[in-house]
């Protein structure tokens, strides 16, 4: 047993070491990719659950790595947050998404765009001016832009966040809470934050068509949103039964692979013209 233990140590130590080096390498490469503007923005449709109409899109960053293929955001967003790279990265995504959305809004008036805002960006005092200037440069009407924030910002002690979200809200944009109900937040303080939209997370959507118990959490968010006068978007819809059941429960808008995966801008443009309402 002892020898086995030693072998295990000998086996794991080098791999942990190379894991760390790989992470440092990746952070370095990410810096280069941000500087060279190699990152892409993909768009995933928001759909009206009553009739399937395209009503908007969420901008999702993509990193086409020269040898590794597309690196998933779940791997490099945390690295970007640790290193501070999330600021230039996030602003590049915002800029691209707003210019793109302004073009699409000309084809389809009222089409909305959602952009993810990392907690680090909300802490950055420059974020307000940046969003304002990006909107002005792009010509996108502010009410068509939604900023998706994480639930952890809605904490009891989050005075900076509360102040900043108020400033952003004053620009005329909408604020959505991503993955609502999966993190720590203070429900009693939901009133104190200028939130417009709650996003029902995929894990709550997964069981929505499988009976009262498995749909309880999605229903709780829909009830809460109705009571507070908030809009709702359900994400991670993969099956038609889920879309149907969410609509039946009163959820107006959905997003998920059932409707479309995130796609490159030209492909989203094609969806938009193909599905143009009469
Ligand atoms: P998120 O904001 O919750 O975005 C939704 C994620 O769920 C996306 O993953 C999307 O591709 C995926 N998704 C959508 N529909 C379905 C579905 O039906 N089934 C399944 N299995 N997945 C679905 P993605 O693009 O890999 O992004 C992962 C996370 O990375 C995002 O989660 C977000 O937290 C972060 N992220 C992505 N782009 C940005 C960005 O520009 N800025 C920041 N700060 N974070 C970003
Ligand atoms: Ca999001
Ligand atoms: Ca989400």
PDB file of C-alpha atoms and ligand atoms in Angstrom:
ATOM      1  CA  UNK A   1       0.000   0.000   0.000  1.00  0.00           C
ATOM      2  CA  UNK A   2       2.892   2.274   0.879  1.00  0.00           C
ATOM      3  CA  UNK A   3       4.635   1.678  -2.398  1.00  0.00           C
ATOM      4  CA  UNK A   4       1.426   2.265  -4.238  1.00  0.00           C
ATOM      5  CA  UNK A   5       1.087   5.570  -2.328  1.00  0.00           C
ATOM      6  CA  UNK A   6       4.559   6.653  -3.361  1.00  0.00           C
ATOM      7  CA  UNK A   7       3.921   5.732  -6.947  1.00  0.00           C
ATOM      8  CA  UNK A   8       0.768   7.712  -6.908  1.00  0.00           C
ATOM      9  CA  UNK A   9       2.627  10.734  -5.591  1.00  0.00           C
ATOM     10  CA  UNK A  10       5.317  10.321  -8.231  1.00  0.00           C
ATOM     11  CA  UNK A  11       2.603  10.078 -10.840  1.00  0.00           C
ATOM     12  CA  UNK A  12       0.490  13.042  -9.753  1.00  0.00           C
ATOM     13  CA  UNK A  13       3.172  15.602  -8.925  1.00  0.00           C
ATOM     14  CA  UNK A  14       4.497  16.128 -12.472  1.00  0.00           C
ATOM     15  CA  UNK A  15       1.008  16.266 -13.944  1.00  0.00           C
ATOM     16  CA  UNK A  16      -0.046  18.923 -11.431  1.00  0.00           C
ATOM     17  CA  UNK A  17       3.055  20.864 -12.350  1.00  0.00           C
ATOM     18  CA  UNK A  18       2.361  20.657 -16.065  1.00  0.00           C
ATOM     19  CA  UNK A  19      -1.273  21.622 -15.383  1.00  0.00           C
ATOM     20  CA  UNK A  20      -0.077  24.864 -13.831  1.00  0.00           C
ATOM     21  CA  UNK A  21       2.345  25.550 -16.678  1.00  0.00           C
ATOM     22  CA  UNK A  22      -0.386  24.878 -19.192  1.00  0.00           C
ATOM     23  CA  UNK A  23      -2.606  27.378 -17.397  1.00  0.00           C
ATOM     24  CA  UNK A  24       0.132  30.032 -17.459  1.00  0.00           C
ATOM     25  CA  UNK A  25       0.760  29.359 -21.153  1.00  0.00           C
ATOM     26  CA  UNK A  26      -2.922  29.639 -21.911  1.00  0.00           C
ATOM     27  CA  UNK A  27      -3.171  32.955 -20.014  1.00  0.00           C
ATOM     28  CA  UNK A  28      -0.212  34.245 -22.062  1.00  0.00           C
ATOM     29  CA  UNK A  29      -1.756  33.111 -25.328  1.00  0.00           C
ATOM     30  CA  UNK A  30      -5.064  34.670 -24.329  1.00  0.00           C
ATOM     31  CA  UNK A  31      -3.338  38.006 -23.788  1.00  0.00           C
ATOM     32  CA  UNK A  32      -1.923  37.774 -27.314  1.00  0.00           C
ATOM     33  CA  UNK A  33      -5.308  36.817 -28.744  1.00  0.00           C
ATOM     34  CA  UNK A  34      -7.000  39.807 -27.065  1.00  0.00           C
ATOM     35  CA  UNK A  35      -4.261  42.177 -28.311  1.00  0.00           C
ATOM     36  CA  UNK A  36      -4.459  40.859 -31.885  1.00  0.00           C
ATOM     37  CA  UNK A  37      -8.270  40.958 -31.697  1.00  0.00           C
ATOM     38  CA  UNK A  38      -8.450  37.259 -32.542  1.00  0.00           C
ATOM     39  CA  UNK A  39     -11.494  36.655 -30.355  1.00  0.00           C
ATOM     40  CA  UNK A  40     -14.857  36.237 -32.055  1.00  0.00           C
ATOM     41  CA  UNK A  41     -18.369  36.931 -30.895  1.00  0.00           C
ATOM     42  CA  UNK A  42     -21.085  34.339 -31.494  1.00  0.00           C
ATOM     43  CA  UNK A  43     -24.792  35.006 -31.101  1.00  0.00           C
ATOM     44  CA  UNK A  44     -27.464  32.747 -29.633  1.00  0.00           C
ATOM     45  CA  UNK A  45     -31.109  33.597 -30.420  1.00  0.00           C
ATOM     46  CA  UNK A  46     -33.751  34.572 -27.863  1.00  0.00           C
ATOM     47  CA  UNK A  47     -37.117  33.302 -29.021  1.00  0.00           C
ATOM     48  CA  UNK A  48     -40.686  34.345 -28.213  1.00  0.00           C
ATOM     49  CA  UNK A  49     -42.116  31.122 -26.750  1.00  0.00           C
ATOM     50  CA  UNK A  50     -45.636  31.887 -27.942  1.00  0.00           C
ATOM     51  CA  UNK A  51     -44.817  31.878 -31.660  1.00  0.00           C
ATOM     52  CA  UNK A  52     -41.103  31.108 -32.144  1.00  0.00           C
ATOM     53  CA  UNK A  53     -40.202  34.605 -33.354  1.00  0.00           C
ATOM     54  CA  UNK A  54     -36.598  35.694 -32.962  1.00  0.00           C
ATOM     55  CA  UNK A  55     -36.571  38.573 -30.484  1.00  0.00           C
ATOM     56  CA  UNK A  56     -32.893  38.979 -29.667  1.00  0.00           C
ATOM     57  CA  UNK A  57     -29.501  37.401 -29.121  1.00  0.00           C
ATOM     58  CA  UNK A  58     -26.926  36.807 -26.424  1.00  0.00           C
ATOM     59  CA  UNK A  59     -23.345  37.648 -27.378  1.00  0.00           C
ATOM     60  CA  UNK A  60     -20.939  34.860 -26.370  1.00  0.00           C
ATOM     61  CA  UNK A  61     -17.192  35.182 -26.805  1.00  0.00           C
ATOM     62  CA  UNK A  62     -15.262  32.535 -28.787  1.00  0.00           C
ATOM     63  CA  UNK A  63     -11.521  31.907 -28.891  1.00  0.00           C
ATOM     64  CA  UNK A  64     -10.375  30.110 -32.031  1.00  0.00           C
ATOM     65  CA  UNK A  65      -6.997  28.811 -30.837  1.00  0.00           C
ATOM     66  CA  UNK A  66      -4.453  28.078 -33.614  1.00  0.00           C
ATOM     67  CA  UNK A  67      -3.780  24.488 -32.432  1.00  0.00           C
ATOM     68  CA  UNK A  68      -6.398  23.676 -29.767  1.00  0.00           C
ATOM     69  CA  UNK A  69      -9.514  24.590 -31.754  1.00  0.00           C
ATOM     70  CA  UNK A  70     -12.177  26.645 -29.967  1.00  0.00           C
ATOM     71  CA  UNK A  71     -11.224  26.944 -26.283  1.00  0.00           C
ATOM     72  CA  UNK A  72     -14.426  26.948 -24.186  1.00  0.00           C
ATOM     73  CA  UNK A  73     -15.191  30.227 -22.343  1.00  0.00           C
ATOM     74  CA  UNK A  74     -15.553  28.280 -19.093  1.00  0.00           C
ATOM     75  CA  UNK A  75     -11.800  27.624 -19.366  1.00  0.00           C
ATOM     76  CA  UNK A  76     -10.532  31.068 -20.331  1.00  0.00           C
ATOM     77  CA  UNK A  77     -13.010  33.506 -18.729  1.00  0.00           C
ATOM     78  CA  UNK A  78     -11.761  32.536 -15.217  1.00  0.00           C
ATOM     79  CA  UNK A  79      -8.169  33.082 -16.424  1.00  0.00           C
ATOM     80  CA  UNK A  80      -9.145  36.466 -17.845  1.00  0.00           C
ATOM     81  CA  UNK A  81     -10.783  37.394 -14.551  1.00  0.00           C
ATOM     82  CA  UNK A  82      -7.684  36.453 -12.533  1.00  0.00           C
ATOM     83  CA  UNK A  83      -5.348  38.428 -14.781  1.00  0.00           C
ATOM     84  CA  UNK A  84      -7.523  41.501 -15.339  1.00  0.00           C
ATOM     85  CA  UNK A  85      -7.661  40.717 -19.069  1.00  0.00           C
ATOM     86  CA  UNK A  86     -11.422  40.501 -18.653  1.00  0.00           C
ATOM     87  CA  UNK A  87     -11.582  44.297 -18.921  1.00  0.00           C
ATOM     88  CA  UNK A  88     -10.195  44.668 -22.483  1.00  0.00           C
ATOM     89  CA  UNK A  89     -11.802  41.349 -23.470  1.00  0.00           C
ATOM     90  CA  UNK A  90     -15.210  42.335 -22.133  1.00  0.00           C
ATOM     91  CA  UNK A  91     -15.117  45.759 -23.737  1.00  0.00           C
ATOM     92  CA  UNK A  92     -14.118  44.285 -27.108  1.00  0.00           C
ATOM     93  CA  UNK A  93     -17.130  41.943 -26.938  1.00  0.00           C
ATOM     94  CA  UNK A  94     -19.415  44.834 -25.949  1.00  0.00           C
ATOM     95  CA  UNK A  95     -18.144  46.963 -28.818  1.00  0.00           C
ATOM     96  CA  UNK A  96     -18.530  44.218 -31.447  1.00  0.00           C
ATOM     97  CA  UNK A  97     -21.947  43.173 -30.162  1.00  0.00           C
ATOM     98  CA  UNK A  98     -23.353  46.723 -30.089  1.00  0.00           C
ATOM     99  CA  UNK A  99     -22.153  47.558 -33.612  1.00  0.00           C
ATOM    100  CA  UNK A 100     -23.551  44.268 -34.892  1.00  0.00           C
ATOM    101  CA  UNK A 101     -26.858  44.727 -33.064  1.00  0.00           C
ATOM    102  CA  UNK A 102     -27.270  48.242 -34.474  1.00  0.00           C
ATOM    103  CA  UNK A 103     -27.046  46.747 -38.001  1.00  0.00           C
ATOM    104  CA  UNK A 104     -29.550  44.029 -37.174  1.00  0.00           C
ATOM    105  CA  UNK A 105     -31.937  46.448 -35.462  1.00  0.00           C
ATOM    106  CA  UNK A 106     -32.131  48.292 -38.788  1.00  0.00           C
ATOM    107  CA  UNK A 107     -33.383  45.042 -40.417  1.00  0.00           C
ATOM    108  CA  UNK A 108     -35.547  44.019 -37.479  1.00  0.00           C
ATOM    109  CA  UNK A 109     -36.668  46.951 -35.323  1.00  0.00           C
ATOM    110  CA  UNK A 110     -36.703  46.126 -31.635  1.00  0.00           C
ATOM    111  CA  UNK A 111     -34.241  43.209 -31.819  1.00  0.00           C
ATOM    112  CA  UNK A 112     -32.407  43.010 -28.485  1.00  0.00           C
ATOM    113  CA  UNK A 113     -28.798  42.159 -27.661  1.00  0.00           C
ATOM    114  CA  UNK A 114     -27.480  40.778 -24.375  1.00  0.00           C
ATOM    115  CA  UNK A 115     -23.849  41.082 -23.311  1.00  0.00           C
ATOM    116  CA  UNK A 116     -22.284  39.359 -20.290  1.00  0.00           C
ATOM    117  CA  UNK A 117     -20.637  41.673 -17.780  1.00  0.00           C
ATOM    118  CA  UNK A 118     -18.127  40.112 -15.412  1.00  0.00           C
ATOM    119  CA  UNK A 119     -18.081  41.208 -11.747  1.00  0.00           C
ATOM    120  CA  UNK A 120     -14.652  42.754 -12.410  1.00  0.00           C
ATOM    121  CA  UNK A 121     -16.226  45.037 -15.030  1.00  0.00           C
ATOM    122  CA  UNK A 122     -18.949  46.131 -12.619  1.00  0.00           C
ATOM    123  CA  UNK A 123     -16.242  47.035 -10.063  1.00  0.00           C
ATOM    124  CA  UNK A 124     -14.478  49.162 -12.712  1.00  0.00           C
ATOM    125  CA  UNK A 125     -15.590  52.814 -12.343  1.00  0.00           C
ATOM    126  CA  UNK A 126     -14.827  53.375 -16.060  1.00  0.00           C
ATOM    127  CA  UNK A 127     -17.504  50.879 -17.101  1.00  0.00           C
ATOM    128  CA  UNK A 128     -20.288  53.470 -17.123  1.00  0.00           C
ATOM    129  CA  UNK A 129     -18.529  55.880 -19.485  1.00  0.00           C
ATOM    130  CA  UNK A 130     -17.404  52.947 -21.597  1.00  0.00           C
ATOM    131  CA  UNK A 131     -20.912  51.590 -22.081  1.00  0.00           C
ATOM    132  CA  UNK A 132     -22.197  55.100 -22.798  1.00  0.00           C
ATOM    133  CA  UNK A 133     -19.526  55.737 -25.448  1.00  0.00           C
ATOM    134  CA  UNK A 134     -20.001  52.299 -27.002  1.00  0.00           C
ATOM    135  CA  UNK A 135     -23.721  52.927 -27.362  1.00  0.00           C
ATOM    136  CA  UNK A 136     -23.105  56.359 -28.885  1.00  0.00           C
ATOM    137  CA  UNK A 137     -20.469  55.033 -31.345  1.00  0.00           C
ATOM    138  CA  UNK A 138     -22.667  52.151 -32.461  1.00  0.00           C
ATOM    139  CA  UNK A 139     -25.914  54.100 -32.696  1.00  0.00           C
ATOM    140  CA  UNK A 140     -27.705  51.295 -30.841  1.00  0.00           C
ATOM    141  CA  UNK A 141     -30.689  52.600 -28.837  1.00  0.00           C
ATOM    142  CA  UNK A 142     -29.825  51.951 -25.143  1.00  0.00           C
ATOM    143  CA  UNK A 143     -33.070  50.098 -24.378  1.00  0.00           C
ATOM    144  CA  UNK A 144     -32.044  47.386 -26.875  1.00  0.00           C
ATOM    145  CA  UNK A 145     -28.919  46.543 -24.849  1.00  0.00           C
ATOM    146  CA  UNK A 146     -29.169  44.165 -21.872  1.00  0.00           C
ATOM    147  CA  UNK A 147     -26.213  43.662 -19.568  1.00  0.00           C
ATOM    148  CA  UNK A 148     -26.169  40.220 -17.942  1.00  0.00           C
ATOM    149  CA  UNK A 149     -24.690  40.282 -14.463  1.00  0.00           C
ATOM    150  CA  UNK A 150     -23.995  37.469 -12.035  1.00  0.00           C
ATOM    151  CA  UNK A 151     -26.104  36.861  -8.986  1.00  0.00           C
ATOM    152  CA  UNK A 152     -23.138  37.219  -6.629  1.00  0.00           C
ATOM    153  CA  UNK A 153     -23.305  40.988  -7.216  1.00  0.00           C
ATOM    154  CA  UNK A 154     -26.673  41.155  -5.434  1.00  0.00           C
ATOM    155  CA  UNK A 155     -25.264  40.645  -1.980  1.00  0.00           C
ATOM    156  CA  UNK A 156     -26.190  42.236   1.266  1.00  0.00           C
ATOM    157  CA  UNK A 157     -22.903  44.152   1.375  1.00  0.00           C
ATOM    158  CA  UNK A 158     -22.670  45.039  -2.314  1.00  0.00           C
ATOM    159  CA  UNK A 159     -22.826  48.832  -2.031  1.00  0.00           C
ATOM    160  CA  UNK A 160     -20.416  49.451  -4.912  1.00  0.00           C
ATOM    161  CA  UNK A 161     -22.351  47.120  -7.168  1.00  0.00           C
ATOM    162  CA  UNK A 162     -25.648  48.706  -6.220  1.00  0.00           C
ATOM    163  CA  UNK A 163     -24.327  52.169  -7.003  1.00  0.00           C
ATOM    164  CA  UNK A 164     -22.727  51.074 -10.288  1.00  0.00           C
ATOM    165  CA  UNK A 165     -25.776  49.184 -11.502  1.00  0.00           C
ATOM    166  CA  UNK A 166     -27.806  52.319 -10.795  1.00  0.00           C
ATOM    167  CA  UNK A 167     -25.437  54.354 -12.965  1.00  0.00           C
ATOM    168  CA  UNK A 168     -25.621  51.783 -15.779  1.00  0.00           C
ATOM    169  CA  UNK A 169     -29.388  51.642 -15.524  1.00  0.00           C
ATOM    170  CA  UNK A 170     -29.486  55.450 -15.841  1.00  0.00           C
ATOM    171  CA  UNK A 171     -27.969  55.069 -19.337  1.00  0.00           C
ATOM    172  CA  UNK A 172     -31.250  53.434 -20.341  1.00  0.00           C
ATOM    173  CA  UNK A 173     -29.953  49.864 -20.702  1.00  0.00           C
ATOM    174  CA  UNK A 174     -31.633  46.801 -19.195  1.00  0.00           C
ATOM    175  CA  UNK A 175     -30.091  44.603 -16.521  1.00  0.00           C
ATOM    176  CA  UNK A 176     -30.537  40.832 -16.323  1.00  0.00           C
ATOM    177  CA  UNK A 177     -29.456  38.450 -13.566  1.00  0.00           C
ATOM    178  CA  UNK A 178     -27.793  35.415 -15.145  1.00  0.00           C
ATOM    179  CA  UNK A 179     -28.346  31.924 -13.677  1.00  0.00           C
ATOM    180  CA  UNK A 180     -30.738  33.301 -11.084  1.00  0.00           C
ATOM    181  CA  UNK A 181     -31.075  31.058  -8.041  1.00  0.00           C
ATOM    182  CA  UNK A 182     -27.830  29.102  -8.434  1.00  0.00           C
ATOM    183  CA  UNK A 183     -25.559  31.435  -6.493  1.00  0.00           C
ATOM    184  CA  UNK A 184     -25.694  33.385  -3.318  1.00  0.00           C
ATOM    185  CA  UNK A 185     -27.917  36.433  -3.362  1.00  0.00           C
ATOM    186  CA  UNK A 186     -30.177  38.154  -0.944  1.00  0.00           C
ATOM    187  CA  UNK A 187     -33.757  37.848  -2.167  1.00  0.00           C
ATOM    188  CA  UNK A 188     -34.802  40.581   0.249  1.00  0.00           C
ATOM    189  CA  UNK A 189     -32.461  42.970  -1.566  1.00  0.00           C
ATOM    190  CA  UNK A 190     -33.737  42.213  -5.062  1.00  0.00           C
ATOM    191  CA  UNK A 191     -35.925  45.292  -4.612  1.00  0.00           C
ATOM    192  CA  UNK A 192     -32.885  47.504  -4.017  1.00  0.00           C
ATOM    193  CA  UNK A 193     -31.219  46.664  -7.322  1.00  0.00           C
ATOM    194  CA  UNK A 194     -32.474  48.063 -10.631  1.00  0.00           C
ATOM    195  CA  UNK A 195     -33.004  44.642 -12.215  1.00  0.00           C
ATOM    196  CA  UNK A 196     -35.296  44.162 -15.255  1.00  0.00           C
ATOM    197  CA  UNK A 197     -34.890  40.483 -16.158  1.00  0.00           C
ATOM    198  CA  UNK A 198     -34.275  37.164 -14.364  1.00  0.00           C
ATOM    199  CA  UNK A 199     -32.714  34.340 -16.360  1.00  0.00           C
ATOM    200  CA  UNK A 200     -33.858  30.842 -15.365  1.00  0.00           C
ATOM    201  CA  UNK A 201     -30.706  28.685 -15.405  1.00  0.00           C
ATOM    202  CA  UNK A 202     -30.407  25.496 -17.430  1.00  0.00           C
ATOM    203  CA  UNK A 203     -30.422  23.126 -14.405  1.00  0.00           C
ATOM    204  CA  UNK A 204     -33.929  24.422 -13.499  1.00  0.00           C
ATOM    205  CA  UNK A 205     -35.098  24.141 -17.104  1.00  0.00           C
ATOM    206  CA  UNK A 206     -33.834  20.538 -17.422  1.00  0.00           C
ATOM    207  CA  UNK A 207     -36.651  19.085 -15.287  1.00  0.00           C
ATOM    208  CA  UNK A 208     -39.385  21.516 -16.220  1.00  0.00           C
ATOM    209  CA  UNK A 209     -41.415  19.043 -18.289  1.00  0.00           C
ATOM    210  CA  UNK A 210     -41.028  16.214 -15.739  1.00  0.00           C
ATOM    211  CA  UNK A 211     -43.697  16.937 -13.172  1.00  0.00           C
ATOM    212  CA  UNK A 212     -44.504  19.309 -10.333  1.00  0.00           C
ATOM    213  CA  UNK A 213     -41.438  18.595  -8.212  1.00  0.00           C
ATOM    214  CA  UNK A 214     -38.842  18.899 -10.948  1.00  0.00           C
ATOM    215  CA  UNK A 215     -40.419  22.096 -12.266  1.00  0.00           C
ATOM    216  CA  UNK A 216     -40.722  23.740  -8.827  1.00  0.00           C
ATOM    217  CA  UNK A 217     -37.646  25.954  -9.069  1.00  0.00           C
ATOM    218  CA  UNK A 218     -38.474  27.305 -12.529  1.00  0.00           C
ATOM    219  CA  UNK A 219     -42.030  28.016 -11.335  1.00  0.00           C
ATOM    220  CA  UNK A 220     -40.691  29.762  -8.223  1.00  0.00           C
ATOM    221  CA  UNK A 221     -38.647  32.151 -10.378  1.00  0.00           C
ATOM    222  CA  UNK A 222     -41.628  32.811 -12.652  1.00  0.00           C
ATOM    223  CA  UNK A 223     -43.797  33.581  -9.604  1.00  0.00           C
ATOM    224  CA  UNK A 224     -41.161  35.851  -8.095  1.00  0.00           C
ATOM    225  CA  UNK A 225     -40.705  37.694 -11.391  1.00  0.00           C
ATOM    226  CA  UNK A 226     -44.462  38.171 -11.755  1.00  0.00           C
ATOM    227  CA  UNK A 227     -44.733  39.497  -8.185  1.00  0.00           C
ATOM    228  CA  UNK A 228     -41.880  41.954  -8.721  1.00  0.00           C
ATOM    229  CA  UNK A 229     -42.869  42.932 -12.253  1.00  0.00           C
ATOM    230  CA  UNK A 230     -39.709  41.525 -13.841  1.00  0.00           C
ATOM    231  CA  UNK A 231     -39.238  39.902 -17.238  1.00  0.00           C
ATOM    232  CA  UNK A 232     -37.966  36.328 -17.538  1.00  0.00           C
ATOM    233  CA  UNK A 233     -35.798  34.439 -20.007  1.00  0.00           C
ATOM    234  CA  UNK A 234     -35.365  30.659 -19.697  1.00  0.00           C
ATOM    235  CA  UNK A 235     -32.020  29.345 -20.890  1.00  0.00           C
ATOM    236  CA  UNK A 236     -30.718  25.926 -21.871  1.00  0.00           C
ATOM    237  CA  UNK A 237     -33.945  24.748 -23.549  1.00  0.00           C
ATOM    238  CA  UNK A 238     -32.985  21.571 -25.416  1.00  0.00           C
ATOM    239  CA  UNK A 239     -36.359  19.876 -25.974  1.00  0.00           C
ATOM    240  CA  UNK A 240     -39.678  21.026 -27.445  1.00  0.00           C
ATOM    241  CA  UNK A 241     -41.567  19.763 -24.335  1.00  0.00           C
ATOM    242  CA  UNK A 242     -39.522  22.161 -22.188  1.00  0.00           C
ATOM    243  CA  UNK A 243     -40.333  25.106 -24.474  1.00  0.00           C
ATOM    244  CA  UNK A 244     -44.001  24.139 -24.443  1.00  0.00           C
ATOM    245  CA  UNK A 245     -44.187  23.715 -20.668  1.00  0.00           C
ATOM    246  CA  UNK A 246     -42.319  26.975 -19.972  1.00  0.00           C
ATOM    247  CA  UNK A 247     -44.733  28.817 -22.238  1.00  0.00           C
ATOM    248  CA  UNK A 248     -47.652  27.190 -20.421  1.00  0.00           C
ATOM    249  CA  UNK A 249     -46.200  28.336 -17.097  1.00  0.00           C
ATOM    250  CA  UNK A 250     -46.098  31.911 -18.376  1.00  0.00           C
ATOM    251  CA  UNK A 251     -42.461  32.262 -19.426  1.00  0.00           C
ATOM    252  CA  UNK A 252     -42.398  34.630 -22.422  1.00  0.00           C
ATOM    253  CA  UNK A 253     -38.882  34.167 -23.829  1.00  0.00           C
ATOM    254  CA  UNK A 254     -36.465  31.233 -24.194  1.00  0.00           C
ATOM    255  CA  UNK A 255     -32.995  30.368 -25.381  1.00  0.00           C
ATOM    256  CA  UNK A 256     -31.302  27.030 -26.001  1.00  0.00           C
ATOM    257  CA  UNK A 257     -30.013  24.427 -28.437  1.00  0.00           C
ATOM    258  CA  UNK A 258     -33.629  23.446 -29.267  1.00  0.00           C
ATOM    259  CA  UNK A 259     -33.906  26.783 -31.089  1.00  0.00           C
ATOM    260  CA  UNK A 260     -30.290  27.337 -32.079  1.00  0.00           C
ATOM    261  CA  UNK A 261     -26.744  26.990 -30.851  1.00  0.00           C
ATOM    262  CA  UNK A 262     -24.685  30.167 -30.656  1.00  0.00           C
ATOM    263  CA  UNK A 263     -23.709  31.012 -34.266  1.00  0.00           C
ATOM    264  CA  UNK A 264     -21.309  33.372 -36.072  1.00  0.00           C
ATOM    265  CA  UNK A 265     -22.648  36.793 -37.053  1.00  0.00           C
ATOM    266  CA  UNK A 266     -23.336  35.995 -40.746  1.00  0.00           C
ATOM    267  CA  UNK A 267     -25.301  32.897 -39.728  1.00  0.00           C
ATOM    268  CA  UNK A 268     -27.361  34.912 -37.274  1.00  0.00           C
ATOM    269  CA  UNK A 269     -28.008  37.462 -40.015  1.00  0.00           C
ATOM    270  CA  UNK A 270     -29.244  34.609 -42.221  1.00  0.00           C
ATOM    271  CA  UNK A 271     -31.613  33.406 -39.467  1.00  0.00           C
ATOM    272  CA  UNK A 272     -32.911  36.930 -39.215  1.00  0.00           C
ATOM    273  CA  UNK A 273     -33.696  37.363 -42.903  1.00  0.00           C
ATOM    274  CA  UNK A 274     -34.987  33.781 -43.317  1.00  0.00           C
ATOM    275  CA  UNK A 275     -37.424  34.231 -40.430  1.00  0.00           C
ATOM    276  CA  UNK A 276     -38.474  37.785 -41.278  1.00  0.00           C
ATOM    277  CA  UNK A 277     -42.068  38.339 -40.193  1.00  0.00           C
ATOM    278  CA  UNK A 278     -44.477  39.074 -43.060  1.00  0.00           C
TER     279      UNK A 278
HETATM  280  P1  LIG B   1     -23.820  31.902 -19.777  1.00  0.00           P
HETATM  281  O1  LIG B   1     -23.758  33.390 -19.810  1.00  0.00           O
HETATM  282  O2  LIG B   1     -24.764  31.261 -18.819  1.00  0.00           O
HETATM  283  O3  LIG B   1     -24.135  31.486 -21.280  1.00  0.00           O
HETATM  284  C1  LIG B   1     -24.921  30.387 -21.635  1.00  0.00           C
HETATM  285  C2  LIG B   1     -24.060  29.198 -21.964  1.00  0.00           C
HETATM  286  O4  LIG B   1     -24.892  28.061 -22.140  1.00  0.00           O
HETATM  287  C3  LIG B   1     -23.284  29.350 -23.273  1.00  0.00           C
HETATM  288  O5  LIG B   1     -22.063  28.637 -23.130  1.00  0.00           O
HETATM  289  C4  LIG B   1     -24.195  28.645 -24.274  1.00  0.00           C
HETATM  290  O6  LIG B   1     -23.520  28.174 -25.418  1.00  0.00           O
HETATM  291  C5  LIG B   1     -24.706  27.515 -23.429  1.00  0.00           C
HETATM  292  N1  LIG B   1     -26.000  27.032 -23.876  1.00  0.00           N
HETATM  293  C6  LIG B   1     -27.009  27.718 -24.460  1.00  0.00           C
HETATM  294  N2  LIG B   1     -28.064  26.928 -24.719  1.00  0.00           N
HETATM  295  C7  LIG B   1     -27.732  25.694 -24.283  1.00  0.00           C
HETATM  296  C8  LIG B   1     -28.404  24.423 -24.283  1.00  0.00           C
HETATM  297  O7  LIG B   1     -29.551  24.280 -24.730  1.00  0.00           O
HETATM  298  N3  LIG B   1     -27.736  23.382 -23.755  1.00  0.00           N
HETATM  299  C9  LIG B   1     -26.468  23.488 -23.247  1.00  0.00           C
HETATM  300  N4  LIG B   1     -25.870  22.405 -22.763  1.00  0.00           N
HETATM  301  N5  LIG B   1     -25.793  24.672 -23.236  1.00  0.00           N
HETATM  302  C10 LIG B   1     -26.423  25.759 -23.751  1.00  0.00           C
HETATM  303  P2  LIG B   1     -20.669  29.274 -23.548  1.00  0.00           P
HETATM  304  O8  LIG B   1     -20.799  30.126 -24.758  1.00  0.00           O
HETATM  305  O9  LIG B   1     -19.700  28.143 -23.555  1.00  0.00           O
HETATM  306  O10 LIG B   1     -20.338  30.245 -22.335  1.00  0.00           O
HETATM  307  C11 LIG B   1     -20.104  29.758 -21.045  1.00  0.00           C
HETATM  308  C12 LIG B   1     -20.052  30.885 -20.047  1.00  0.00           C
HETATM  309  O11 LIG B   1     -18.915  31.723 -20.285  1.00  0.00           O
HETATM  310  C13 LIG B   1     -21.257  31.839 -20.146  1.00  0.00           C
HETATM  311  O12 LIG B   1     -22.350  31.291 -19.467  1.00  0.00           O
HETATM  312  C14 LIG B   1     -20.694  33.076 -19.484  1.00  0.00           C
HETATM  313  O13 LIG B   1     -20.741  32.962 -18.081  1.00  0.00           O
HETATM  314  C15 LIG B   1     -19.242  33.046 -19.922  1.00  0.00           C
HETATM  315  N6  LIG B   1     -19.071  33.961 -21.081  1.00  0.00           N
HETATM  316  C16 LIG B   1     -19.246  33.727 -22.396  1.00  0.00           C
HETATM  317  N7  LIG B   1     -18.992  34.841 -23.131  1.00  0.00           N
HETATM  318  C17 LIG B   1     -18.672  35.820 -22.232  1.00  0.00           C
HETATM  319  C18 LIG B   1     -18.308  37.223 -22.342  1.00  0.00           C
HETATM  320  O14 LIG B   1     -18.246  37.808 -23.431  1.00  0.00           O
HETATM  321  N8  LIG B   1     -18.035  37.886 -21.173  1.00  0.00           N
HETATM  322  C19 LIG B   1     -18.104  37.256 -19.941  1.00  0.00           C
HETATM  323  N9  LIG B   1     -17.817  37.983 -18.835  1.00  0.00           N
HETATM  324  N10 LIG B   1     -18.450  35.967 -19.808  1.00  0.00           N
HETATM  325  C20 LIG B   1     -18.730  35.249 -20.925  1.00  0.00           C
HETATM  326 CA1  LIG B   2     -25.255  34.945 -19.896  1.00  0.00          CA
HETATM  327 CA1  LIG B   3     -26.657  31.736 -17.937  1.00  0.00          CA
END
